[in-house]
Short mmCIF file of C-alpha atoms and ligand atoms in Angstrom, two decimals:
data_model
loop_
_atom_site.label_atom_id
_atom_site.label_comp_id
_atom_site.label_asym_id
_atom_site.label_seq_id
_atom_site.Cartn_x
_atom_site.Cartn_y
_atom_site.Cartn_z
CA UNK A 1 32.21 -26.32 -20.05
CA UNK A 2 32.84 -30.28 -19.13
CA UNK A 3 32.07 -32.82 -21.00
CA UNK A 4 30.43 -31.07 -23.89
CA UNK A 5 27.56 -29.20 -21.11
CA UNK A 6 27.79 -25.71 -19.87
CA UNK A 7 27.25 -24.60 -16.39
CA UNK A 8 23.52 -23.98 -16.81
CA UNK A 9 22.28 -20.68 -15.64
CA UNK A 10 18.98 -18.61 -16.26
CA UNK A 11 18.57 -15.20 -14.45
CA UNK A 12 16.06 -14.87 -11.74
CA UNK A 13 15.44 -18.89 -12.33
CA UNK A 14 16.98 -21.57 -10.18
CA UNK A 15 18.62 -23.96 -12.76
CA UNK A 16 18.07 -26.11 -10.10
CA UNK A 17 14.08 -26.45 -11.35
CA UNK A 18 14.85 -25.42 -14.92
CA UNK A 19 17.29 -27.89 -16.03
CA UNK A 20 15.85 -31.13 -17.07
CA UNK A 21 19.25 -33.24 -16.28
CA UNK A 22 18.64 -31.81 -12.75
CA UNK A 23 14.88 -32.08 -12.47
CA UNK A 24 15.27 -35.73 -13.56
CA UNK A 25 17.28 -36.50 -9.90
CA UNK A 26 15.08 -34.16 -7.79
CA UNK A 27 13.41 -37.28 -6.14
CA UNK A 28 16.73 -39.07 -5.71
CA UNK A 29 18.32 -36.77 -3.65
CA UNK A 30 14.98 -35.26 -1.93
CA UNK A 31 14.44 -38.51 -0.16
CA UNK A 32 14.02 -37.60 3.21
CA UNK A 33 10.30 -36.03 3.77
CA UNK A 34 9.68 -35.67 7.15
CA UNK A 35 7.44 -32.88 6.05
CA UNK A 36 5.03 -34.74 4.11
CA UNK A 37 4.73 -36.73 6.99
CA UNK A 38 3.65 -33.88 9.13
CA UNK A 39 1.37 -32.24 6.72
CA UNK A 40 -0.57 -35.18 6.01
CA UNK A 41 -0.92 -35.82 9.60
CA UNK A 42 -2.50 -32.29 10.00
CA UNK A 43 -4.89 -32.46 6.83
CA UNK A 44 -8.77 -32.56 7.58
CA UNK A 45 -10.00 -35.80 6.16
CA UNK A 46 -10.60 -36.31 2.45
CA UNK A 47 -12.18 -35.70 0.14
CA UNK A 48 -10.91 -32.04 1.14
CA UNK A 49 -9.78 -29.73 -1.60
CA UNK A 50 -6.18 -29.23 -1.53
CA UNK A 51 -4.05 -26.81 -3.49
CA UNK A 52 -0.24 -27.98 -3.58
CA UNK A 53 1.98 -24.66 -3.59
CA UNK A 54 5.00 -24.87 -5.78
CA UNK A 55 4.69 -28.21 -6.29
CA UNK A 56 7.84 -29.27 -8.14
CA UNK A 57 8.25 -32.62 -9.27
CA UNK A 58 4.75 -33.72 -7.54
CA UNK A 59 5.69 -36.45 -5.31
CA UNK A 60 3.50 -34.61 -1.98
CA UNK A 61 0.59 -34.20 -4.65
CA UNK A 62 0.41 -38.00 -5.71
CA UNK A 63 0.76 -39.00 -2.62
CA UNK A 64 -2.41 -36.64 -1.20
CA UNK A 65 -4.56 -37.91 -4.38
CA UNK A 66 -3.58 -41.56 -3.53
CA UNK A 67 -5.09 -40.87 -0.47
CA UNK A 68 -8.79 -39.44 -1.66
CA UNK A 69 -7.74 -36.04 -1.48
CA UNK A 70 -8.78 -33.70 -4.35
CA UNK A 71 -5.51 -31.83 -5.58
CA UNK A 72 -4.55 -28.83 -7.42
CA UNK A 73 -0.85 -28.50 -8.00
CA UNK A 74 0.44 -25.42 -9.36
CA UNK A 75 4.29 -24.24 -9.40
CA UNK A 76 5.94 -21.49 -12.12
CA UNK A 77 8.56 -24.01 -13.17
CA UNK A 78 7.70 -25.62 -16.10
CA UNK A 79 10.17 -28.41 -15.99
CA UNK A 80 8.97 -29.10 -12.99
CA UNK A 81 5.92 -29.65 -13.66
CA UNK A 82 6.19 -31.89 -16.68
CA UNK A 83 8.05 -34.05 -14.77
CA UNK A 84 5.20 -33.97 -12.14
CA UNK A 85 2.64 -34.61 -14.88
CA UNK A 86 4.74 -37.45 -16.23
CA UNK A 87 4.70 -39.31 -13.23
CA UNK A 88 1.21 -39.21 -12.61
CA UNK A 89 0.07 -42.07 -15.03
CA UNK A 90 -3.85 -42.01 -13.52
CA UNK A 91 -4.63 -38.33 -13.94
CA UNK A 92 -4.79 -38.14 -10.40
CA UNK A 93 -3.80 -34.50 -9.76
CA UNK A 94 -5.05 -31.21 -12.11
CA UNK A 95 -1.15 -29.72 -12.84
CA UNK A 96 -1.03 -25.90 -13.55
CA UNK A 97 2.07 -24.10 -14.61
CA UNK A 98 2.19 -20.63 -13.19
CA UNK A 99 1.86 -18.65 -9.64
CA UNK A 100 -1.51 -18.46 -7.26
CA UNK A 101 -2.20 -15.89 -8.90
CA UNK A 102 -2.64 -17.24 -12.12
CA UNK A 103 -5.41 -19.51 -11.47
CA UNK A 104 -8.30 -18.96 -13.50
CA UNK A 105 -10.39 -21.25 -12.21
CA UNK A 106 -12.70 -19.57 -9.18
CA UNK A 107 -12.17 -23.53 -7.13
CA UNK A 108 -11.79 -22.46 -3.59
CA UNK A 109 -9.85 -25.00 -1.46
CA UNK A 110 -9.78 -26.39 2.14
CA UNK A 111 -6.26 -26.35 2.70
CA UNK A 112 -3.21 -24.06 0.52
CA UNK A 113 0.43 -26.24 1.56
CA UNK A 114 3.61 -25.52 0.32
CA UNK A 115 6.29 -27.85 1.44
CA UNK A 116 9.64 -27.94 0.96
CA UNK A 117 10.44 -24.73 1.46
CA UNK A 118 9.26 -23.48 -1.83
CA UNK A 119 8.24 -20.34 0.10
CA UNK A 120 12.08 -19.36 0.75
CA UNK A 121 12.11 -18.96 -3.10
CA UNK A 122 9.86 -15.89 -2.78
CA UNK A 123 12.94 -13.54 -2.80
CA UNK A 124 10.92 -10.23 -1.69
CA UNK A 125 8.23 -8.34 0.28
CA UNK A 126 6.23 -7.99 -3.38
CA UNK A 127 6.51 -12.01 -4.31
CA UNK A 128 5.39 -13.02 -0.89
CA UNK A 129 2.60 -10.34 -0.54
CA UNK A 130 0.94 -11.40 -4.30
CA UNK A 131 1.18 -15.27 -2.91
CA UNK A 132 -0.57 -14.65 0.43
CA UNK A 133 -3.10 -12.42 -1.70
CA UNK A 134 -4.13 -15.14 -3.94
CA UNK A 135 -3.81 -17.59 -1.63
CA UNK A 136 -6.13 -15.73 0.67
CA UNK A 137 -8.46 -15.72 -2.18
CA UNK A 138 -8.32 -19.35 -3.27
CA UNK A 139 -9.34 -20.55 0.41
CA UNK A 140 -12.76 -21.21 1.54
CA UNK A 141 -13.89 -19.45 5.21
CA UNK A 142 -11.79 -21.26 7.93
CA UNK A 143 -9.52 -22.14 5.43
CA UNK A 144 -6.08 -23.23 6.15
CA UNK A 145 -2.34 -22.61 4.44
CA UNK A 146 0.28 -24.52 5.64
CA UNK A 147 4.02 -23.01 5.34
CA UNK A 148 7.35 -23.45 6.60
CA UNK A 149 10.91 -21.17 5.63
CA UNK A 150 13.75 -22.66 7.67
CA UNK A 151 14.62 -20.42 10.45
CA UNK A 152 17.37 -17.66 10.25
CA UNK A 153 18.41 -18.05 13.65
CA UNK A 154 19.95 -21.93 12.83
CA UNK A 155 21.69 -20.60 10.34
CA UNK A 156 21.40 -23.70 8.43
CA UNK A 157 23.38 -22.29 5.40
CA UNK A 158 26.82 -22.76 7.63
CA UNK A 159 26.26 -26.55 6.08
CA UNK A 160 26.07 -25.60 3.02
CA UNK A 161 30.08 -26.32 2.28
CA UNK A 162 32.06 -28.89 0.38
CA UNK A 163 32.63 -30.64 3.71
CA UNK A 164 29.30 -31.33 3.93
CA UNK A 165 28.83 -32.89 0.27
CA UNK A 166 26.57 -35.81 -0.28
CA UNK A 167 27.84 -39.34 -0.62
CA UNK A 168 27.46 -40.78 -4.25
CA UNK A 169 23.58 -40.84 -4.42
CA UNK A 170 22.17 -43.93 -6.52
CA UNK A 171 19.88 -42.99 -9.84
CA UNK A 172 19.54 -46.71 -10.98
CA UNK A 173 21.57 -49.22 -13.18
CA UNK A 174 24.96 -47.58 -12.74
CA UNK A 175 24.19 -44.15 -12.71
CA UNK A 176 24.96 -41.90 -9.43
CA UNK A 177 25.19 -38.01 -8.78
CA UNK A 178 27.21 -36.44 -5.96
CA UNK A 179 25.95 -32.98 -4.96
CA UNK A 180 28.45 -30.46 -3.31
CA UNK A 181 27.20 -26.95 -2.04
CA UNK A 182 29.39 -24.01 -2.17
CA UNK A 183 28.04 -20.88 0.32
CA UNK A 184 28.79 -17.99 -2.12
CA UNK A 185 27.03 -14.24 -0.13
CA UNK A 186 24.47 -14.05 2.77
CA UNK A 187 23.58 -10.39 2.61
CA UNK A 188 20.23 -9.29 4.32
CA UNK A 189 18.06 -12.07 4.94
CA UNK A 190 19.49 -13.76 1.25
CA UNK A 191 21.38 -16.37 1.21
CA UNK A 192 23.19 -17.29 -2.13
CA UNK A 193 24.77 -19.84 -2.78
CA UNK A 194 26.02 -22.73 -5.78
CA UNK A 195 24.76 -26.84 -6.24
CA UNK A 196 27.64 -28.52 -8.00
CA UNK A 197 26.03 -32.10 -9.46
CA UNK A 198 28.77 -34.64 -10.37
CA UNK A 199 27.15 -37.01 -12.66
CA UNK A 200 29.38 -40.32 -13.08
CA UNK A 201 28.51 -40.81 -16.85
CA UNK A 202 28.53 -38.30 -19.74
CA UNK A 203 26.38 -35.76 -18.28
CA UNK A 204 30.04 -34.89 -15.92
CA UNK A 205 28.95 -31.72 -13.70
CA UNK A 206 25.86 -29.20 -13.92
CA UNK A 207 25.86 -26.23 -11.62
CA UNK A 208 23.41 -24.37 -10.32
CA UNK A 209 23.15 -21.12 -8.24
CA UNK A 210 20.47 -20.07 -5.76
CA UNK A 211 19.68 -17.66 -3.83
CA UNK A 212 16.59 -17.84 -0.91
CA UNK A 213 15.24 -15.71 1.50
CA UNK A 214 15.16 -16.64 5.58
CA UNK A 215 12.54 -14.29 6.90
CA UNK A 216 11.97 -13.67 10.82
CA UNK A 217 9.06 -15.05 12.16
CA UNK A 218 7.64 -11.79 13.13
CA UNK A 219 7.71 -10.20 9.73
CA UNK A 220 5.94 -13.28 8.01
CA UNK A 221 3.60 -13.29 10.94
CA UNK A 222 3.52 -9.36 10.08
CA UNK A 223 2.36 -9.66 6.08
CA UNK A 224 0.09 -12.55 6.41
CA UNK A 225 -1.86 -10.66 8.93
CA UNK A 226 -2.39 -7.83 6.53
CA UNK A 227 -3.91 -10.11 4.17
CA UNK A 228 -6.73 -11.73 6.28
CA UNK A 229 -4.49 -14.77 6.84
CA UNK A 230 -4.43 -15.47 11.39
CA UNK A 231 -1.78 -17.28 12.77
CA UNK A 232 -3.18 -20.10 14.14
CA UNK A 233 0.49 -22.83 15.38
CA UNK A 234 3.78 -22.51 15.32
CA UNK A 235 6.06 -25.19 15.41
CA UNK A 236 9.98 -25.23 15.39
CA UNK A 237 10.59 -28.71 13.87
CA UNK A 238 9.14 -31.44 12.16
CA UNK A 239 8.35 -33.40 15.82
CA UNK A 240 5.45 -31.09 16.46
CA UNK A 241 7.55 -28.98 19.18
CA UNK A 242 7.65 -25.02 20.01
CA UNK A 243 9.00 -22.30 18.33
CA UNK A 244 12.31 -21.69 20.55
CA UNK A 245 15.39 -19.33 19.33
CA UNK A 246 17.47 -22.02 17.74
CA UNK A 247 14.63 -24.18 16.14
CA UNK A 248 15.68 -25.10 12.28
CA UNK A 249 12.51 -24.16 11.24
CA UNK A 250 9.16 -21.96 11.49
CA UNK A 251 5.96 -24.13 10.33
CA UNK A 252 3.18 -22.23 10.24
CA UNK A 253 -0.59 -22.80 10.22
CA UNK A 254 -2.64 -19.63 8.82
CA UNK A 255 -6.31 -19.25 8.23
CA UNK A 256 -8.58 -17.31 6.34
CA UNK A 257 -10.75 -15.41 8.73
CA UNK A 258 -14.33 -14.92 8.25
C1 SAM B 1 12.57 -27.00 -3.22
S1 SAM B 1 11.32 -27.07 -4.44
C2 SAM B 1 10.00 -27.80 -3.49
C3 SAM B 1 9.10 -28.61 -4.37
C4 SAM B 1 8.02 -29.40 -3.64
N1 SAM B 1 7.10 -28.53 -2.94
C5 SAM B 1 8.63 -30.36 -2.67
O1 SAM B 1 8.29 -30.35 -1.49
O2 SAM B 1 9.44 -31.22 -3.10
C6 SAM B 1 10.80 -25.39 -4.56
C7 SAM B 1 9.74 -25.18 -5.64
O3 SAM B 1 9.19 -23.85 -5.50
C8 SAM B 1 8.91 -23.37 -6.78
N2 SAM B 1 8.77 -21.90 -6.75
C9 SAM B 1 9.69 -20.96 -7.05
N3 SAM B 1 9.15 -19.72 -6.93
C10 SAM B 1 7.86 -19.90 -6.55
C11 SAM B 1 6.76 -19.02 -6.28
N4 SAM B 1 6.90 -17.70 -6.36
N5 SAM B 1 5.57 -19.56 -5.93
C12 SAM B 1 5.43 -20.90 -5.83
N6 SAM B 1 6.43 -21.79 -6.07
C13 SAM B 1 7.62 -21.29 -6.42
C14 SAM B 1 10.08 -23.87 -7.62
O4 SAM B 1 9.79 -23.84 -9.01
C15 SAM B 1 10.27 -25.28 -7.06
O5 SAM B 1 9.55 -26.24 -7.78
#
């Protein structure tokens, strides 16, 4: 306990979307979107339907209904989604709490995207086959879903040490977080590990623990198949190149077949 907060943890739920302190700083220290950039650079043109995959705190979403795009974004966190909600002062985007699979509405959609590697949160075969099941549903004929998990080759997780801990990161007036990551297991294709976030006023330190899931290429390529969903690209990295052994990640461009 420090400074009058416990370390907040929820089983099965990241703390890390569930914690309001935490949610609050999500677009602080998620500044650096070089995947928005590349999914709006691959979107057909709008007005195309768009449903925004475990959305969190809604910044892609905005941004897509700024543009003319009409936007469904959906994610099972509920913080998360308030805070998206809250942000979006025009009642720009339709926000649903919940999975795919919860959608009641029968809307089918040009293009399913889920950025930021919200898929890595799918933790097994069961999560990931129910999401490209719905999703497979919610498209239209030639439909596309757009995904990326970071690849488990790069072993990106090596990073994810003390050493490498953020430099105080600026919330406004004087307030600043520092976020430190502390590897804890990689067993399988899970990786677990903590987020310590050092607040510099009376919130002191929250901490979070994770755990996501690096799948192969071959097995997502595998499942996605079995649900009607073809592989159309691959791309290793954010600069539109190849697939290659050591890329950091696997983008992936699926479509529902006819
Ligand atoms: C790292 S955040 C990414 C949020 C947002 N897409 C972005 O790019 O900033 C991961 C999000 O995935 C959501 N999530 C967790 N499990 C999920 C699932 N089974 N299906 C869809 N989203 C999920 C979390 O609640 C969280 O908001």
């Amino acid at each position: 306990m420090q400074n009058g907060r416990s370390t907040f943890k929820l089983s099965g739920m990241d703390a890390l979307y569930h914690n309001t302190d935490i949610v609050e700083v999500y677009d602080a220290i998620n500044t650096s979107r070089e995947d928005f950039d590349f999914y709006i650079g691959e979107l057909p043109i709008a007005p195309a339907t768009v449903l925004d995959v475990g959305c969190g705190t809604g910044t892609f979403a905005l941004d897509l209904a700024q543009r003319g795009y009409m936007v469904t974004a959906i994610d099972p966190a509920p913080q998360m989604v308030a805070r998206a909600a809250q942000k979006d002062t025009h009642g720009s985007v339709e926000w649903v709490t919940g999975l795919v699979s919860d959608l009641v509405s029968n809307s089918k959609f040009d293009v399913a995207i889920m950025t930021g590697h919200a898929f890595q949160c799918l933790l097994d075969d069961t999560q990931v086959f129910t999401l490209f099941n719905a999703v497979e549903k919610r498209l239209r004929i030639g439909g596309a879903f757009w995904l990326e998990t970071r690849n488990p080759a790069a072993k990106s997780w090596l990073r994810w040490t003390p050493e490498h801990a953020t430099r105080p990161i600026a919330l406004g007036g004087d307030r600043s977080v520092q976020v430190v990551h502390e590897l804890l297991e990689v067993k399988d294709d899970l990786v677990t590990f903590k987020e310590r976030y050092s607040f510099n006023d009376q919130l002191g330190t929250l901490t979070s623990q994770s755990t996501l899931r690096f799948m192969e290429f071959d097995e997502l390529k595998c499942i996605a198949t079995k649900y009607g969903l073809k592989l159309l690209e691959v791309f290793g990295n954010w600069q539109r190149e190849p697939l290659v052994a050591d890329s950091p990640e696997i983008i992936i461009r699926l479509m529902k077949d006819a």
